[in-house]
Amino acid sequence: MTHPTENPAEPARKRRTGLVAGIAAGVAVVAGGVAVAFLLTGTASGDDQAEATRVAEGFAAVQQKQLRTGQNQFQDAQRYMCESMRESQGRHAEDNPTVTSSADGTVTASDVQVSGDTGTFKTNRSAVPNANGTLISGSIAYQLTKENGAWKVCGIARLSR
């Protein structure tokens, strides 16, 4: 004869496997969405700012070299230019292989700003000769744009003295 046990069997614990699997799947979906968004939008904003600054400084350095040598530096400058600017400046370089030089002149880049796929920067010029040979100072604001994923100088935004 069997005797009933004094402690009845404890009810089976509910398994949380489904809940854990659901949470893991949700985390994976969110992480995948973030990764896809990053790939579709390109580099992070800080990277865009750094790259645009590098392009602006490189472009200004080529202009500084042109100022010091008196030789048109289109071959060096075109790597920083968008396609339409390369075309127009290439024609200008063919017509003007030399430019007025200045040993004391300076050209520097500043105020680089980006927003989405566009931006601006200034080149600050000091003691730069104009077409008449008069030394002038001032700044030129240039437009930046992303072309094929890379920042490029794409025209003059405005002149100031």
Rosetta silent file (secondary structure, phi, psi, omega in degrees, C-alpha in Angstrom):
SEQUENCE: MTHPTENPAEPARKRRTGLVAGIAAGVAVVAGGVAVAFLLTGTASGDDQAEATRVAEGFAAVQQKQLRTGQNQFQDAQRYMCESMRESQGRHAEDNPTVTSSADGTVTASDVQVSGDTGTFKTNRSAVPNANGTLISGSIAYQLTKENGAWKVCGIARLSR
SCORE:     score description
SCORE:     0.000 S_00000001
   1 L     0.000  140.216 -179.019    0.000    0.000    0.000 S_00000001
   2 L   -99.641  143.996  178.112    1.273    3.387   -0.836 S_00000001
   3 L  -106.158  137.187  177.261    1.092    6.243    1.453 S_00000001
   4 L   -63.609  142.814  178.848    0.465    9.697    0.172 S_00000001
   5 L   -72.526  149.806 -178.161    3.439   11.925    0.580 S_00000001
   6 L   -73.300  -32.878  178.259    3.131   14.572    3.107 S_00000001
   7 L  -102.705  113.001  177.521    4.456   17.268    0.746 S_00000001
   8 L   -66.502  155.384 -178.680    2.555   17.394   -2.468 S_00000001
   9 L   -59.815  137.895  178.290    4.720   17.969   -5.568 S_00000001
  10 L   -71.111  144.398  179.011    5.557   21.592   -6.214 S_00000001
  11 L   -65.789  147.693 -179.215    3.981   22.965   -9.365 S_00000001
  12 L   -64.014  139.007  178.365    6.389   23.187  -12.306 S_00000001
  13 L   -72.134  142.927  175.880    8.021   26.617  -12.749 S_00000001
  14 L   -71.625  136.553  178.365    7.014   28.534  -15.815 S_00000001
  15 L   -86.232  141.849 -178.562    9.851   28.778  -18.220 S_00000001
  16 L  -104.956   20.066 -178.002   10.839   32.222  -19.413 S_00000001
  17 H   -58.127  -44.050 -179.349   12.602   31.028  -22.531 S_00000001
  18 H   -63.268  -41.428  179.330   10.094   32.730  -24.812 S_00000001
  19 H   -64.988  -45.500  179.560   10.388   36.031  -22.972 S_00000001
  20 H   -63.401  -43.504  179.321   14.199   35.974  -23.047 S_00000001
  21 H   -63.666  -38.519  178.915   14.221   35.043  -26.738 S_00000001
  22 H   -65.184  -42.725  178.257   11.779   37.863  -27.502 S_00000001
  23 H   -64.566  -43.943  179.364   13.890   40.454  -25.701 S_00000001
  24 H   -61.335  -41.510  179.263   17.055   39.243  -27.459 S_00000001
  25 H   -64.902  -40.877  178.375   15.320   39.446  -30.839 S_00000001
  26 H   -62.372  -43.108  177.872   14.112   42.980  -30.079 S_00000001
  27 H   -62.651  -41.313  179.946   17.611   44.119  -29.118 S_00000001
  28 H   -63.757  -40.191  179.420   19.008   42.578  -32.320 S_00000001
  29 H   -64.863  -44.207  179.343   16.414   44.389  -34.452 S_00000001
  30 H   -63.801  -45.669  179.474   17.185   47.752  -32.819 S_00000001
  31 H   -61.922  -40.642  177.868   20.957   47.240  -33.188 S_00000001
  32 H   -63.922  -40.110  178.133   20.491   46.260  -36.834 S_00000001
  33 H   -63.809  -41.109  177.575   18.402   49.365  -37.472 S_00000001
  34 H   -63.700  -43.127 -179.875   21.055   51.609  -35.941 S_00000001
  35 H   -63.280  -43.585  179.464   23.765   49.947  -38.055 S_00000001
  36 H   -64.533  -43.162  178.958   21.742   50.353  -41.265 S_00000001
  37 H   -61.088  -41.301  178.924   20.992   54.010  -40.467 S_00000001
  38 H   -63.163  -43.628 -179.146   24.697   54.684  -39.872 S_00000001
  39 H   -66.558  -36.682 -178.897   25.650   53.052  -43.174 S_00000001
  40 H   -74.077  -32.018 -177.952   22.990   54.953  -45.113 S_00000001
  41 H   -91.039   -6.629  177.905   23.856   58.353  -43.673 S_00000001
  42 L    85.670 -144.277 -174.803   27.609   57.964  -44.048 S_00000001
  43 L   -77.047  163.429  179.174   30.075   59.288  -41.532 S_00000001
  44 L   -71.148  162.400 -177.139   29.177   60.835  -38.240 S_00000001
  45 H   -57.079  -42.120  178.048   28.771   64.593  -37.906 S_00000001
  46 H   -61.774  -37.354  177.654   32.146   65.011  -36.202 S_00000001
  47 H   -67.212  -39.238  177.380   33.786   63.148  -39.044 S_00000001
  48 H   -61.361  -44.620  179.906   32.069   65.411  -41.591 S_00000001
  49 H   -61.414  -45.759 -178.886   33.341   68.492  -39.778 S_00000001
  50 H   -64.694  -41.976 -179.405   36.898   67.125  -39.639 S_00000001
  51 H   -68.270  -43.020  178.351   36.886   66.096  -43.305 S_00000001
  52 H   -63.058  -38.400  177.475   35.414   69.425  -44.470 S_00000001
  53 H   -64.565  -41.722  178.239   38.046   71.265  -42.408 S_00000001
  54 H   -60.730  -42.911  179.060   40.809   69.177  -43.987 S_00000001
  55 H   -64.715  -45.828 -179.979   39.513   70.053  -47.480 S_00000001
  56 H   -61.099  -44.323  179.993   39.236   73.779  -46.636 S_00000001
  57 H   -67.389  -38.248  177.243   42.757   73.867  -45.187 S_00000001
  58 H   -64.590  -42.780  179.033   44.178   71.950  -48.154 S_00000001
  59 H   -62.721  -43.870  178.370   42.493   74.294  -50.610 S_00000001
  60 H   -65.023  -37.157  179.002   43.842   77.356  -48.761 S_00000001
  61 H   -63.962  -38.026  177.032   47.341   75.816  -48.677 S_00000001
  62 H   -65.994  -40.985  177.580   47.275   75.417  -52.470 S_00000001
  63 H   -64.504  -36.560  176.586   46.215   79.059  -52.827 S_00000001
  64 H   -63.371  -42.994  178.587   49.065   80.046  -50.498 S_00000001
  65 H   -62.234  -42.356  178.915   51.506   78.089  -52.685 S_00000001
  66 H   -61.967  -41.685  179.558   50.118   79.816  -55.787 S_00000001
  67 H   -62.284  -41.855 -177.336   50.543   83.198  -54.115 S_00000001
  68 H   -74.505  -36.729 -175.455   54.171   82.472  -53.213 S_00000001
  69 H   -89.652  -25.292 -175.090   55.229   80.914  -56.537 S_00000001
  70 L    77.320    7.110  179.047   53.255   83.053  -58.970 S_00000001
  71 E  -108.425  136.795  177.472   52.332   79.857  -60.835 S_00000001
  72 L   -60.997  128.434 -175.864   48.752   78.681  -61.279 S_00000001
  73 L  -106.322   34.947 -177.893   48.331   75.645  -58.994 S_00000001
  74 H   -56.538  -40.165 -177.923   45.243   74.163  -60.644 S_00000001
  75 H   -58.444  -38.842  177.681   46.790   70.679  -60.789 S_00000001
  76 H   -77.927  -37.237 -174.431   47.114   70.650  -56.994 S_00000001
  77 H   -73.447  -28.739 -172.078   43.841   72.461  -56.302 S_00000001
  78 H   -63.599  -24.114  178.824   41.572   70.294  -58.438 S_00000001
  79 H   -66.459  -19.067  179.146   41.614   67.388  -55.964 S_00000001
  80 H   -95.562   -6.032 -172.628   39.692   69.670  -53.578 S_00000001
  81 E   -99.612  147.981  171.502   37.159   70.886  -56.197 S_00000001
  82 L   -71.005  167.313 -175.094   33.780   69.534  -57.254 S_00000001
  83 H   -58.679  -46.196 -177.185   33.430   68.528  -60.890 S_00000001
  84 H   -65.448  -35.802  178.292   31.762   71.741  -62.099 S_00000001
  85 H   -71.485  -36.790  176.616   34.396   73.919  -60.419 S_00000001
  86 H   -59.603  -41.286 -179.500   37.215   71.784  -61.871 S_00000001
  87 H   -64.627  -49.317 -177.466   35.790   72.385  -65.353 S_00000001
  88 H   -69.395  -41.469 -179.634   35.473   76.168  -64.998 S_00000001
  89 H   -72.701  -27.883  176.350   38.772   76.631  -63.155 S_00000001
  90 H   -64.197  -41.636  176.767   40.569   74.345  -65.607 S_00000001
  91 H   -64.483  -41.139  179.051   39.640   76.668  -68.468 S_00000001
  92 H   -64.139  -40.762 -179.362   40.791   79.655  -66.396 S_00000001
  93 H   -64.779  -37.021  177.843   44.119   77.942  -65.575 S_00000001
  94 H   -64.109  -38.884 -179.196   44.796   77.298  -69.266 S_00000001
  95 H   -78.635  -21.199 -175.177   44.258   80.993  -70.026 S_00000001
  96 L  -133.932   74.423 -177.769   46.242   82.180  -66.968 S_00000001
  97 L   -69.773  -21.817  177.066   49.267   79.957  -66.273 S_00000001
  98 E  -121.445  153.626  178.634   50.910   82.635  -64.116 S_00000001
  99 L  -134.057  164.636  178.100   49.460   84.884  -61.439 S_00000001
 100 L   -69.135  132.631 -177.784   50.764   87.857  -59.487 S_00000001
 101 L  -104.530  164.917  177.565   52.868   86.638  -56.580 S_00000001
 102 L  -152.086  119.729  178.678   53.551   88.040  -53.133 S_00000001
 103 L   -69.766  -24.509 -176.828   56.245   86.884  -50.729 S_00000001
 104 L   -97.707   -9.174 -176.292   54.397   88.516  -47.832 S_00000001
 105 L   -72.514  151.101  176.670   50.866   87.401  -48.669 S_00000001
 106 E  -133.561  148.782  174.086   48.999   84.801  -46.654 S_00000001
 107 E  -135.648  123.223  178.306   45.933   82.668  -47.264 S_00000001
 108 E  -133.071  155.924  178.024   44.352   80.672  -44.432 S_00000001
 109 E   -98.622  146.660  176.787   41.084   78.781  -43.988 S_00000001
 110 E  -155.913  173.304  172.701   38.607   79.470  -41.181 S_00000001
 111 E    52.685   46.386  178.190   34.963   79.229  -40.115 S_00000001
 112 E   -75.098  125.023  179.728   34.296   75.779  -41.598 S_00000001
 113 E  -133.772  134.198  177.645   30.621   74.929  -41.125 S_00000001
 114 E  -126.452  148.282  175.909   28.736   71.870  -42.337 S_00000001
 115 E  -149.455  109.046 -175.699   25.065   70.985  -42.330 S_00000001
 116 L    66.885 -125.159 -178.455   24.000   67.764  -43.990 S_00000001
 117 L  -102.415   15.094  178.448   25.758   67.505  -47.353 S_00000001
 118 E  -131.505  165.401  178.369   26.595   71.207  -47.715 S_00000001
 119 E  -172.085 -177.264  177.502   28.779   73.711  -45.945 S_00000001
 120 E  -144.567  161.067  169.749   30.874   76.847  -46.168 S_00000001
 121 E  -155.385  165.202  178.070   34.308   78.095  -45.179 S_00000001
 122 E  -115.169  145.744  163.822   36.326   81.273  -45.553 S_00000001
 123 E  -107.196  124.628  178.491   39.779   81.893  -46.906 S_00000001
 124 E   -96.405  127.217 -175.135   41.298   84.881  -45.160 S_00000001
 125 E  -118.710  137.369  178.403   43.755   86.779  -47.327 S_00000001
 126 E  -134.514  131.383  179.635   46.336   89.292  -46.257 S_00000001
 127 E    56.135   45.852  178.649   48.655   91.292  -48.542 S_00000001
 128 E   -99.992  127.817 -179.025   47.388   89.539  -51.664 S_00000001
 129 E   -74.188  136.916  173.457   47.956   91.422  -54.936 S_00000001
 130 L   -86.745 -171.306 -176.876   44.919   92.099  -57.103 S_00000001
 131 L   -61.029  -27.797  179.397   45.039   92.294  -60.911 S_00000001
 132 L   -87.821   -2.450 -178.995   46.538   95.806  -60.716 S_00000001
 133 L    89.432   -1.705  177.667   49.240   94.695  -58.274 S_00000001
 134 L   -75.227  133.303  179.226   47.713   96.525  -55.314 S_00000001
 135 E   -78.199  128.462 -179.265   47.968   94.511  -52.090 S_00000001
 136 E  -127.603  162.933  174.943   44.569   93.840  -50.588 S_00000001
 137 E  -133.126  155.657  179.937   43.210   91.912  -47.617 S_00000001
 138 E   160.880 -165.811  179.287   39.833   90.319  -47.046 S_00000001
 139 E  -137.097  156.063  174.984   38.058   87.018  -47.120 S_00000001
 140 E  -125.596  127.658  176.471   36.274   84.841  -49.613 S_00000001
 141 E   -93.544  126.890 -179.897   33.497   82.497  -48.503 S_00000001
 142 E  -108.747  153.305  174.846   33.411   79.236  -50.428 S_00000001
 143 E   -92.085  142.244  173.092   30.679   76.643  -50.735 S_00000001
 144 E  -115.302  146.649  174.567   31.324   73.030  -49.763 S_00000001
 145 E  -147.895  154.650  174.805   29.328   70.066  -50.984 S_00000001
 146 E   -88.260  126.075  179.032   29.547   66.319  -50.744 S_00000001
 147 E  -126.871  118.281 -176.976   30.283   64.773  -54.121 S_00000001
 148 L    53.858   38.963  176.226   30.426   60.978  -54.308 S_00000001
 149 L    82.483    0.070 -178.646   30.705   60.872  -50.510 S_00000001
 150 E  -120.193  143.569  177.594   33.669   63.277  -50.264 S_00000001
 151 E   -71.881  135.462 -179.551   33.705   66.956  -49.311 S_00000001
 152 E  -138.656  148.968  171.920   34.611   69.276  -52.191 S_00000001
 153 E   -77.629  131.194 -173.899   34.916   73.032  -52.712 S_00000001
 154 E  -138.144   49.286  173.816   32.176   73.974  -55.148 S_00000001
 155 E   117.716  168.661  179.553   32.198   77.693  -55.823 S_00000001
 156 E   -92.908  131.531  177.199   32.387   81.069  -54.179 S_00000001
 157 E   -86.717  -45.210  178.469   29.609   82.001  -51.784 S_00000001
 158 E  -169.204  159.065  177.037   30.611   85.671  -51.298 S_00000001
 159 E  -109.595  149.133  172.490   33.493   88.137  -51.193 S_00000001
 160 E  -147.775  156.405  178.695   34.239   90.616  -48.432 S_00000001
 161 L  -122.027    0.000    0.000   36.909   93.198  -47.695 S_00000001
